[in-house]
Structures are given as C-alpha cells and as structure tokens.
C-alpha cells in the first residue's frame, strides 16, 4: 500500500466513521433490541448490527477487493491477513452503550499484508477521534499525541484492568495479581478496550491488561499505540495473532519487561 492509497483509504474511512457516529447519536434514545451472544454479559444490539452492516456495505462498494473482519459477522471468514483487511468493532463497549449511553467507541483498524496501516477509534458521544497512520504519528482530533515518556516507574504506573483476572484463569495466578495491584499506583476500568488503548496512547494510563480480546477489540488501538512508542503483546510478551483471541498487554515500553516478569513469576 503506497502513501497515496493509504491517505485515500484513511480519508474515506474517517468519513464513514463520523457518519456512523452521527447516526448512533441521533438514535441513542431510541428503543433497542438487545440480545446476548456467548454469555449473559456479552451483549449485542440492533445498533451494533446496523453500524457494522453500514461499514460492510460501504467497503464492498468502494473497495470490493478488500476483506473485512467484523464482530457481528457481516464480514468475511478469513484464515490470513493477505491483502487489505478492515477489522471493525461497530460499538466497542456495548454494555456501556446500553447502560450508560456513553463510554463506547467505533473501532476500525486497516491492515495490509498483516501490517497495521490505519487506526481509528471514535469516542462517539464525546465526538473525539483518536487516529493514526503508520509512521505518521497519532492524533486526538487535530492534536498530535506526544511520544510516551520512557521513565515511568512500576510503582507509579496506572494500569487499565477489568475483573476477569479475578476469575478462574490458568493464564495468571490470582495471588500474584493481587500483589500486582498493590504494587502499582492504581487501576482503572473503562469498559471499552478500544478506549483503553486510546488512553494508553494519550498517556492517561500507562498500560492496559486483559485476559481475552478478539482482533476487532485491538486492531485500531495497536496502530495508534505503536505511533507514540508503546508496545502491544500478550501477557507473556508474545506477538499477537490478529485472527484469534489473545490475552493482551499494551503499555508504555518502559514498563513492559518488568510487568511481564512480575506476572510470569506467578505462572511458574
């Protein structure tokens, strides 16, 4: 993908994201049909489906040679990231959308031959777009985000986490995670993985740690975090697969090794 192609795709994707967000805001108080997927807390609404269908229709019309991975199943069933692939979460933070009518985002990551080229995370209700193109920096609306500080100390870190590390999980030791929470400065939970990534990129939190995310939760965020010098792996420091679920740790690079080592001790 050359620069001109990427710029054209970026501008088109940005336009579609804003249009989709405007539609969500216009219908935010309309009655919703709410269903569950894998469990009672895994929600999907008519707006999730409508928004993803909108993106799929537009992409298929404008870029029929591109592929799509979408949370609600309107895209393609892929076994490779060959070519150009749009990875879309139409509403990341559906529970927040249903219960709070805020703190959710549209997340669009665009990858070419497996490399993240474009990331868009749109905080719909606050009208804030976090966005990046590979090697061109990351932005919050029109303001360029500063590179992350490289001198953050473990004991001063604020880490985005959710409650799932408390559940029975062979990936981590509960007692070690309790020690981890005591050692760092604090934790935050926002209920939207995409926004957690955006906040890491902005430096509002120093990292985000979670046990099980799908590609659409993280595709855009990885591109944005990369552009401010952050890093994203699984909790063992291994490169993520963009075709399956992973544990995820995205953070300020100065913290990565020490935190992974701390968690790893509890797995031995």
Short mmCIF file of N, CA and C in Angstrom, two decimals, residues 18-179:
data_model
loop_
_atom_site.label_atom_id
_atom_site.label_comp_id
_atom_site.label_asym_id
_atom_site.label_seq_id
_atom_site.Cartn_x
_atom_site.Cartn_y
_atom_site.Cartn_z
N UNK A 18 -17.33 9.01 11.03
CA UNK A 18 -18.10 10.16 11.51
C UNK A 18 -19.58 10.01 11.17
N UNK A 19 -19.88 9.50 9.99
CA UNK A 19 -21.29 9.30 9.61
C UNK A 19 -21.95 8.27 10.51
N UNK A 20 -21.26 7.17 10.76
CA UNK A 20 -21.80 6.13 11.64
C UNK A 20 -22.01 6.67 13.04
N UNK A 21 -21.07 7.46 13.53
CA UNK A 21 -21.21 8.04 14.85
C UNK A 21 -22.38 9.00 14.94
N UNK A 22 -22.57 9.80 13.91
CA UNK A 22 -23.71 10.73 13.88
C UNK A 22 -25.02 9.96 13.93
N UNK A 23 -25.09 8.85 13.23
CA UNK A 23 -26.30 8.03 13.24
C UNK A 23 -26.57 7.46 14.63
N UNK A 24 -25.51 7.00 15.30
CA UNK A 24 -25.68 6.47 16.65
C UNK A 24 -26.19 7.55 17.60
N UNK A 25 -25.59 8.74 17.53
CA UNK A 25 -26.03 9.82 18.42
C UNK A 25 -27.48 10.19 18.16
N UNK A 26 -27.88 10.17 16.90
CA UNK A 26 -29.26 10.53 16.56
C UNK A 26 -30.27 9.52 17.11
N UNK A 27 -29.82 8.27 17.27
CA UNK A 27 -30.73 7.21 17.70
C UNK A 27 -30.46 6.72 19.11
N UNK A 28 -29.65 7.45 19.87
CA UNK A 28 -29.18 6.97 21.16
C UNK A 28 -30.33 6.70 22.13
N UNK A 29 -31.43 7.43 22.00
CA UNK A 29 -32.55 7.23 22.92
C UNK A 29 -33.67 6.39 22.33
N UNK A 30 -33.47 5.87 21.12
CA UNK A 30 -34.48 5.00 20.52
C UNK A 30 -34.52 3.65 21.23
N UNK A 31 -35.67 2.99 21.23
CA UNK A 31 -35.74 1.64 21.81
C UNK A 31 -34.78 0.69 21.10
N UNK A 32 -34.16 -0.19 21.88
CA UNK A 32 -33.18 -1.13 21.34
C UNK A 32 -33.66 -2.57 21.51
N UNK A 33 -33.34 -3.39 20.55
CA UNK A 33 -33.48 -4.84 20.74
C UNK A 33 -32.11 -5.33 21.19
N UNK A 34 -32.07 -5.92 22.38
CA UNK A 34 -30.81 -6.35 22.97
C UNK A 34 -30.81 -7.87 23.08
N UNK A 35 -29.79 -8.49 22.50
CA UNK A 35 -29.62 -9.93 22.58
C UNK A 35 -28.29 -10.24 23.28
N UNK A 36 -28.09 -11.50 23.63
CA UNK A 36 -26.82 -11.95 24.18
C UNK A 36 -26.16 -12.93 23.22
N UNK A 37 -24.85 -13.02 23.33
CA UNK A 37 -24.09 -13.94 22.45
C UNK A 37 -23.52 -15.08 23.28
N UNK A 38 -22.25 -15.01 23.65
CA UNK A 38 -21.61 -16.14 24.32
C UNK A 38 -22.05 -16.33 25.76
N UNK A 39 -22.50 -15.23 26.40
CA UNK A 39 -22.96 -15.32 27.80
C UNK A 39 -23.86 -14.12 28.07
N UNK A 40 -24.56 -14.08 29.23
CA UNK A 40 -25.50 -13.00 29.50
C UNK A 40 -24.89 -11.61 29.53
N UNK A 41 -23.56 -11.53 29.70
CA UNK A 41 -22.90 -10.22 29.72
C UNK A 41 -22.31 -9.83 28.37
N UNK A 42 -22.44 -10.69 27.38
CA UNK A 42 -21.92 -10.44 26.04
C UNK A 42 -23.07 -9.95 25.18
N UNK A 43 -23.26 -8.64 25.17
CA UNK A 43 -24.45 -8.05 24.58
C UNK A 43 -24.23 -7.67 23.12
N UNK A 44 -25.33 -7.70 22.37
CA UNK A 44 -25.34 -7.17 21.02
C UNK A 44 -26.69 -6.50 20.80
N UNK A 45 -26.69 -5.37 20.14
CA UNK A 45 -27.93 -4.62 19.92
C UNK A 45 -28.16 -4.43 18.43
N UNK A 46 -29.35 -3.96 18.13
CA UNK A 46 -29.66 -3.63 16.74
C UNK A 46 -28.72 -2.57 16.21
N UNK A 47 -28.24 -1.68 17.07
CA UNK A 47 -27.33 -0.63 16.61
C UNK A 47 -25.96 -1.20 16.27
N UNK A 48 -25.47 -2.18 17.04
CA UNK A 48 -24.21 -2.85 16.67
C UNK A 48 -24.32 -3.40 15.25
N UNK A 49 -25.41 -4.13 15.01
CA UNK A 49 -25.60 -4.80 13.72
C UNK A 49 -25.78 -3.78 12.59
N UNK A 50 -26.57 -2.74 12.85
CA UNK A 50 -26.81 -1.72 11.83
C UNK A 50 -25.52 -1.00 11.46
N UNK A 51 -24.70 -0.70 12.46
CA UNK A 51 -23.46 0.04 12.21
C UNK A 51 -22.46 -0.81 11.44
N UNK A 52 -22.32 -2.08 11.82
CA UNK A 52 -21.40 -2.94 11.08
C UNK A 52 -21.87 -3.15 9.65
N UNK A 53 -23.18 -3.35 9.47
CA UNK A 53 -23.72 -3.53 8.12
C UNK A 53 -23.44 -2.31 7.26
N UNK A 54 -23.50 -1.12 7.86
CA UNK A 54 -23.20 0.12 7.13
C UNK A 54 -21.76 0.09 6.61
N UNK A 55 -20.80 -0.24 7.48
CA UNK A 55 -19.41 -0.27 7.06
C UNK A 55 -19.19 -1.32 5.98
N UNK A 56 -19.75 -2.49 6.16
CA UNK A 56 -19.55 -3.57 5.19
C UNK A 56 -20.10 -3.17 3.82
N UNK A 57 -21.28 -2.55 3.81
CA UNK A 57 -21.86 -2.12 2.53
C UNK A 57 -20.96 -1.09 1.85
N UNK A 58 -20.47 -0.11 2.61
CA UNK A 58 -19.63 0.93 2.03
C UNK A 58 -18.31 0.38 1.52
N UNK A 59 -17.68 -0.49 2.32
CA UNK A 59 -16.39 -1.06 1.92
C UNK A 59 -16.55 -1.91 0.67
N UNK A 60 -17.59 -2.74 0.64
CA UNK A 60 -17.81 -3.61 -0.53
C UNK A 60 -18.08 -2.81 -1.79
N UNK A 61 -18.73 -1.66 -1.65
CA UNK A 61 -19.00 -0.81 -2.80
C UNK A 61 -17.74 -0.11 -3.30
N UNK A 62 -16.97 0.44 -2.35
CA UNK A 62 -15.82 1.27 -2.72
C UNK A 62 -14.54 0.46 -2.94
N UNK A 63 -14.39 -0.61 -2.17
CA UNK A 63 -13.16 -1.40 -2.24
C UNK A 63 -13.51 -2.89 -2.30
N UNK A 64 -14.09 -3.35 -3.38
CA UNK A 64 -14.55 -4.75 -3.44
C UNK A 64 -13.43 -5.77 -3.30
N UNK A 65 -12.19 -5.35 -3.52
CA UNK A 65 -11.07 -6.28 -3.40
C UNK A 65 -10.57 -6.41 -1.97
N UNK A 66 -11.06 -5.56 -1.06
CA UNK A 66 -10.64 -5.62 0.33
C UNK A 66 -11.43 -6.69 1.09
N UNK A 67 -10.90 -7.08 2.23
CA UNK A 67 -11.56 -8.06 3.09
C UNK A 67 -11.99 -7.39 4.39
N UNK A 68 -12.90 -8.04 5.12
CA UNK A 68 -13.46 -7.45 6.33
C UNK A 68 -13.56 -8.50 7.42
N UNK A 69 -13.09 -8.15 8.62
CA UNK A 69 -13.37 -8.92 9.82
C UNK A 69 -14.20 -8.04 10.73
N UNK A 70 -15.41 -8.47 11.08
CA UNK A 70 -16.30 -7.68 11.91
C UNK A 70 -16.84 -8.49 13.06
N UNK A 71 -17.08 -7.83 14.17
CA UNK A 71 -17.53 -8.55 15.37
C UNK A 71 -18.88 -9.23 15.16
N UNK A 72 -19.77 -8.59 14.43
CA UNK A 72 -21.13 -9.11 14.33
C UNK A 72 -21.34 -10.06 13.15
N UNK A 73 -20.26 -10.42 12.47
CA UNK A 73 -20.35 -11.49 11.48
C UNK A 73 -20.76 -11.09 10.09
N UNK A 74 -20.79 -9.79 9.79
CA UNK A 74 -21.18 -9.35 8.45
C UNK A 74 -20.00 -9.38 7.47
N UNK A 75 -18.80 -9.62 7.98
CA UNK A 75 -17.62 -9.62 7.14
C UNK A 75 -17.30 -10.99 6.59
N UNK A 76 -16.01 -11.24 6.39
CA UNK A 76 -15.53 -12.46 5.76
C UNK A 76 -14.97 -13.41 6.81
N UNK A 77 -14.91 -14.68 6.46
CA UNK A 77 -14.25 -15.69 7.30
C UNK A 77 -12.83 -15.86 6.76
N UNK A 78 -11.86 -15.29 7.45
CA UNK A 78 -10.50 -15.25 6.93
C UNK A 78 -9.58 -16.18 7.72
N UNK A 79 -8.61 -16.73 7.02
CA UNK A 79 -7.56 -17.52 7.65
C UNK A 79 -6.19 -16.87 7.44
N UNK A 80 -6.18 -15.71 6.81
CA UNK A 80 -4.94 -14.98 6.56
C UNK A 80 -5.24 -13.50 6.47
N UNK A 81 -4.23 -12.68 6.72
CA UNK A 81 -4.37 -11.22 6.58
C UNK A 81 -3.76 -10.73 5.27
N UNK A 82 -3.71 -11.61 4.27
CA UNK A 82 -3.20 -11.21 2.96
C UNK A 82 -4.10 -10.13 2.35
N UNK A 83 -3.48 -9.22 1.60
CA UNK A 83 -4.24 -8.12 1.00
C UNK A 83 -4.56 -7.05 2.04
N UNK A 84 -5.62 -6.31 1.79
CA UNK A 84 -6.05 -5.25 2.70
C UNK A 84 -7.27 -5.73 3.48
N UNK A 85 -7.18 -5.65 4.80
CA UNK A 85 -8.23 -6.17 5.68
C UNK A 85 -8.69 -5.08 6.64
N UNK A 86 -9.98 -4.82 6.65
CA UNK A 86 -10.60 -3.91 7.62
C UNK A 86 -11.06 -4.75 8.81
N UNK A 87 -10.66 -4.35 10.01
CA UNK A 87 -11.04 -5.08 11.23
C UNK A 87 -11.88 -4.12 12.07
N UNK A 88 -13.16 -4.44 12.22
CA UNK A 88 -14.14 -3.46 12.69
C UNK A 88 -14.89 -3.93 13.93
N UNK A 89 -14.95 -3.07 14.92
CA UNK A 89 -15.89 -3.23 16.03
C UNK A 89 -16.86 -2.06 15.95
N UNK A 90 -18.11 -2.30 15.57
CA UNK A 90 -19.04 -1.19 15.34
C UNK A 90 -19.38 -0.42 16.61
N UNK A 91 -19.48 -1.14 17.73
CA UNK A 91 -19.64 -0.49 19.03
C UNK A 91 -18.81 -1.27 20.03
N UNK A 92 -17.65 -0.75 20.37
CA UNK A 92 -16.82 -1.39 21.38
C UNK A 92 -17.21 -0.81 22.73
N UNK A 93 -17.70 -1.69 23.60
CA UNK A 93 -18.26 -1.23 24.87
C UNK A 93 -19.78 -1.24 24.80
N UNK A 94 -20.34 -2.33 24.27
CA UNK A 94 -21.80 -2.39 24.10
C UNK A 94 -22.52 -2.29 25.44
N UNK A 95 -21.95 -2.87 26.49
CA UNK A 95 -22.61 -2.77 27.79
C UNK A 95 -22.70 -1.32 28.25
N UNK A 96 -21.63 -0.55 28.02
CA UNK A 96 -21.68 0.88 28.33
C UNK A 96 -22.73 1.58 27.46
N UNK A 97 -22.77 1.23 26.20
CA UNK A 97 -23.76 1.80 25.28
C UNK A 97 -25.17 1.57 25.79
N UNK A 98 -25.45 0.36 26.24
CA UNK A 98 -26.79 0.00 26.71
C UNK A 98 -27.12 0.67 28.04
N UNK A 99 -26.19 0.62 28.98
CA UNK A 99 -26.49 1.06 30.34
C UNK A 99 -26.17 2.53 30.60
N UNK A 100 -25.15 3.07 29.94
CA UNK A 100 -24.70 4.43 30.23
C UNK A 100 -24.97 5.42 29.11
N UNK A 101 -25.09 4.89 27.88
CA UNK A 101 -25.22 5.73 26.69
C UNK A 101 -24.00 6.64 26.52
N UNK A 102 -22.86 6.12 26.92
CA UNK A 102 -21.58 6.82 26.76
C UNK A 102 -20.45 5.82 27.02
N UNK A 103 -19.21 6.27 26.85
CA UNK A 103 -18.04 5.42 27.09
C UNK A 103 -18.01 4.19 26.18
N UNK A 104 -18.31 4.39 24.92
CA UNK A 104 -18.17 3.36 23.91
C UNK A 104 -17.55 3.99 22.67
N UNK A 105 -17.08 3.15 21.76
CA UNK A 105 -16.35 3.68 20.61
C UNK A 105 -16.58 2.83 19.37
N UNK A 106 -16.43 3.46 18.22
CA UNK A 106 -16.30 2.75 16.95
C UNK A 106 -14.81 2.53 16.73
N UNK A 107 -14.44 1.29 16.43
CA UNK A 107 -13.03 0.96 16.24
C UNK A 107 -12.82 0.36 14.86
N UNK A 108 -11.93 0.97 14.08
CA UNK A 108 -11.62 0.49 12.74
C UNK A 108 -10.11 0.44 12.56
N UNK A 109 -9.59 -0.77 12.38
CA UNK A 109 -8.19 -0.95 12.06
C UNK A 109 -8.07 -1.47 10.64
N UNK A 110 -7.16 -0.92 9.86
CA UNK A 110 -6.98 -1.33 8.47
C UNK A 110 -5.55 -1.85 8.31
N UNK A 111 -5.45 -3.12 7.92
CA UNK A 111 -4.16 -3.80 7.82
C UNK A 111 -3.89 -4.17 6.37
N UNK A 112 -2.63 -4.10 5.99
CA UNK A 112 -2.23 -4.50 4.63
C UNK A 112 -1.09 -5.50 4.74
N UNK A 113 -1.30 -6.69 4.21
CA UNK A 113 -0.34 -7.79 4.30
C UNK A 113 0.10 -8.01 5.75
N UNK A 114 -0.86 -7.92 6.66
CA UNK A 114 -0.61 -8.20 8.06
C UNK A 114 -0.05 -7.05 8.87
N UNK A 115 0.19 -5.91 8.24
CA UNK A 115 0.77 -4.75 8.93
C UNK A 115 -0.32 -3.70 9.16
N UNK A 116 -0.41 -3.20 10.38
CA UNK A 116 -1.40 -2.17 10.70
C UNK A 116 -1.02 -0.85 10.05
N UNK A 117 -1.86 -0.39 9.15
CA UNK A 117 -1.59 0.86 8.42
C UNK A 117 -2.40 2.04 8.95
N UNK A 118 -3.63 1.79 9.39
CA UNK A 118 -4.54 2.85 9.80
C UNK A 118 -5.29 2.40 11.05
N UNK A 119 -5.42 3.29 12.02
CA UNK A 119 -6.23 3.02 13.20
C UNK A 119 -7.14 4.19 13.50
N UNK A 120 -8.41 3.91 13.72
CA UNK A 120 -9.41 4.93 14.05
C UNK A 120 -10.23 4.46 15.24
N UNK A 121 -10.22 5.22 16.32
CA UNK A 121 -11.06 4.94 17.48
C UNK A 121 -11.87 6.20 17.77
N UNK A 122 -13.19 6.07 17.61
CA UNK A 122 -14.07 7.25 17.73
C UNK A 122 -14.92 7.14 18.98
N UNK A 123 -14.63 8.01 19.95
CA UNK A 123 -15.46 8.16 21.14
C UNK A 123 -16.71 8.92 20.71
N UNK A 124 -17.77 8.17 20.46
CA UNK A 124 -18.93 8.71 19.73
C UNK A 124 -19.59 9.85 20.48
N UNK A 125 -19.92 9.66 21.74
CA UNK A 125 -20.71 10.66 22.46
C UNK A 125 -19.91 11.91 22.79
N UNK A 126 -18.59 11.78 22.91
CA UNK A 126 -17.74 12.95 23.17
C UNK A 126 -17.17 13.55 21.89
N UNK A 127 -17.47 12.93 20.74
CA UNK A 127 -17.01 13.42 19.45
C UNK A 127 -15.49 13.60 19.44
N UNK A 128 -14.78 12.56 19.90
CA UNK A 128 -13.32 12.58 19.92
C UNK A 128 -12.82 11.42 19.07
N UNK A 129 -11.98 11.75 18.11
CA UNK A 129 -11.40 10.73 17.25
C UNK A 129 -9.91 10.60 17.54
N UNK A 130 -9.51 9.40 17.96
CA UNK A 130 -8.10 9.03 18.05
C UNK A 130 -7.76 8.35 16.73
N UNK A 131 -6.66 8.76 16.10
CA UNK A 131 -6.39 8.22 14.77
C UNK A 131 -4.91 8.23 14.47
N UNK A 132 -4.50 7.30 13.61
CA UNK A 132 -3.09 7.20 13.25
C UNK A 132 -2.94 6.52 11.91
N UNK A 133 -1.90 6.93 11.20
CA UNK A 133 -1.40 6.20 10.03
C UNK A 133 0.03 5.78 10.36
N UNK A 134 0.40 4.61 9.93
CA UNK A 134 1.72 4.06 10.27
C UNK A 134 2.84 5.03 9.88
N UNK A 135 3.71 5.28 10.84
CA UNK A 135 4.90 6.14 10.68
C UNK A 135 4.56 7.61 10.50
N UNK A 136 3.31 8.01 10.82
CA UNK A 136 2.94 9.42 10.70
C UNK A 136 2.45 10.01 12.01
N UNK A 137 2.62 9.30 13.11
CA UNK A 137 2.19 9.80 14.40
C UNK A 137 0.73 9.51 14.69
N UNK A 138 0.34 9.76 15.93
CA UNK A 138 -1.04 9.53 16.38
C UNK A 138 -1.64 10.85 16.83
N UNK A 139 -2.96 10.95 16.68
CA UNK A 139 -3.66 12.21 16.95
C UNK A 139 -4.92 11.98 17.77
N UNK A 140 -5.24 13.00 18.56
CA UNK A 140 -6.54 13.11 19.23
C UNK A 140 -7.24 14.30 18.60
N UNK A 141 -8.24 14.04 17.79
CA UNK A 141 -8.79 15.05 16.90
C UNK A 141 -7.63 15.66 16.09
N UNK A 142 -7.39 16.93 16.18
CA UNK A 142 -6.32 17.54 15.37
C UNK A 142 -5.01 17.68 16.11
N UNK A 143 -4.98 17.33 17.39
CA UNK A 143 -3.77 17.50 18.20
C UNK A 143 -2.92 16.24 18.15
N UNK A 144 -1.65 16.40 17.80
CA UNK A 144 -0.74 15.26 17.74
C UNK A 144 -0.39 14.81 19.15
N UNK A 145 -0.46 13.51 19.39
CA UNK A 145 -0.11 12.95 20.69
C UNK A 145 1.40 12.89 20.85
N UNK A 146 1.88 13.23 22.02
CA UNK A 146 3.31 13.22 22.29
C UNK A 146 3.80 11.78 22.47
N UNK A 147 5.06 11.52 22.16
CA UNK A 147 5.62 10.20 22.47
C UNK A 147 5.49 9.91 23.96
N UNK A 148 5.27 8.65 24.30
CA UNK A 148 5.14 8.27 25.70
C UNK A 148 6.46 8.46 26.43
N UNK A 149 6.40 8.92 27.67
CA UNK A 149 7.59 9.08 28.49
C UNK A 149 8.23 7.71 28.73
N UNK A 150 9.54 7.68 28.74
CA UNK A 150 10.24 6.41 28.88
C UNK A 150 10.85 6.20 30.27
N UNK A 151 10.34 6.96 31.26
CA UNK A 151 10.90 6.83 32.61
C UNK A 151 9.83 6.53 33.64
N UNK A 152 8.71 5.93 33.21
CA UNK A 152 7.64 5.58 34.15
C UNK A 152 8.09 4.42 35.03
N UNK A 153 7.93 4.56 36.34
CA UNK A 153 8.32 3.51 37.28
C UNK A 153 7.14 2.58 37.55
N UNK A 154 7.45 1.33 37.79
CA UNK A 154 6.44 0.31 38.09
C UNK A 154 5.50 0.81 39.19
N UNK A 155 6.07 1.31 40.28
CA UNK A 155 5.27 1.71 41.45
C UNK A 155 4.41 2.93 41.18
N UNK A 156 4.69 3.65 40.09
CA UNK A 156 3.93 4.86 39.77
C UNK A 156 2.96 4.65 38.62
N UNK A 157 2.87 3.42 38.14
CA UNK A 157 2.05 3.14 36.96
C UNK A 157 0.57 3.04 37.32
N UNK A 158 -0.25 3.54 36.41
CA UNK A 158 -1.70 3.33 36.46
C UNK A 158 -2.05 2.41 35.30
N UNK A 159 -2.67 1.27 35.60
CA UNK A 159 -2.93 0.24 34.61
C UNK A 159 -4.43 0.02 34.45
N UNK A 160 -4.89 0.05 33.22
CA UNK A 160 -6.27 -0.30 32.94
C UNK A 160 -6.45 -1.81 33.07
N UNK A 161 -7.42 -2.23 33.85
CA UNK A 161 -7.69 -3.66 34.05
C UNK A 161 -9.20 -3.85 34.18
N UNK A 162 -9.65 -5.09 34.00
CA UNK A 162 -11.03 -5.41 34.31
C UNK A 162 -11.06 -6.55 35.32
N UNK A 163 -12.24 -7.03 35.63
CA UNK A 163 -12.37 -8.00 36.71
C UNK A 163 -12.02 -9.42 36.30
N UNK A 164 -11.77 -9.67 35.02
CA UNK A 164 -11.64 -11.05 34.57
C UNK A 164 -10.41 -11.76 35.12
N UNK A 165 -9.39 -10.99 35.54
CA UNK A 165 -8.23 -11.66 36.13
C UNK A 165 -8.58 -12.27 37.47
N UNK A 166 -9.72 -11.87 38.07
CA UNK A 166 -10.17 -12.47 39.33
C UNK A 166 -10.83 -13.82 39.12
N UNK A 167 -11.30 -14.06 37.88
CA UNK A 167 -11.98 -15.30 37.59
C UNK A 167 -10.97 -16.44 37.46
N UNK A 168 -11.47 -17.66 37.49
CA UNK A 168 -10.59 -18.80 37.32
C UNK A 168 -9.92 -18.71 35.94
N UNK A 169 -8.62 -18.61 35.96
CA UNK A 169 -7.90 -18.39 34.70
C UNK A 169 -6.50 -18.97 34.84
N UNK A 170 -6.17 -19.92 34.00
CA UNK A 170 -4.87 -20.57 34.09
C UNK A 170 -3.74 -19.66 33.60
N UNK A 171 -4.07 -18.53 32.99
CA UNK A 171 -3.03 -17.65 32.48
C UNK A 171 -2.32 -16.89 33.58
N UNK A 172 -3.01 -16.65 34.68
CA UNK A 172 -2.43 -15.85 35.76
C UNK A 172 -2.75 -16.49 37.10
N UNK A 173 -1.96 -16.12 38.09
CA UNK A 173 -2.20 -16.55 39.45
C UNK A 173 -2.89 -15.41 40.20
N UNK A 174 -4.02 -15.73 40.81
CA UNK A 174 -4.81 -14.68 41.45
C UNK A 174 -4.02 -13.95 42.54
N UNK A 175 -3.25 -14.68 43.32
CA UNK A 175 -2.50 -14.04 44.40
C UNK A 175 -1.42 -13.11 43.84
N UNK A 176 -0.80 -13.52 42.74
CA UNK A 176 0.20 -12.66 42.11
C UNK A 176 -0.45 -11.38 41.60
N UNK A 177 -1.64 -11.51 41.03
CA UNK A 177 -2.33 -10.31 40.52
C UNK A 177 -2.76 -9.39 41.65
N UNK A 178 -3.09 -9.97 42.81
CA UNK A 178 -3.38 -9.14 43.97
C UNK A 178 -2.14 -8.35 44.40
N UNK A 179 -0.99 -9.02 44.37
CA UNK A 179 0.27 -8.34 44.68
C UNK A 179 0.57 -7.25 43.65
#
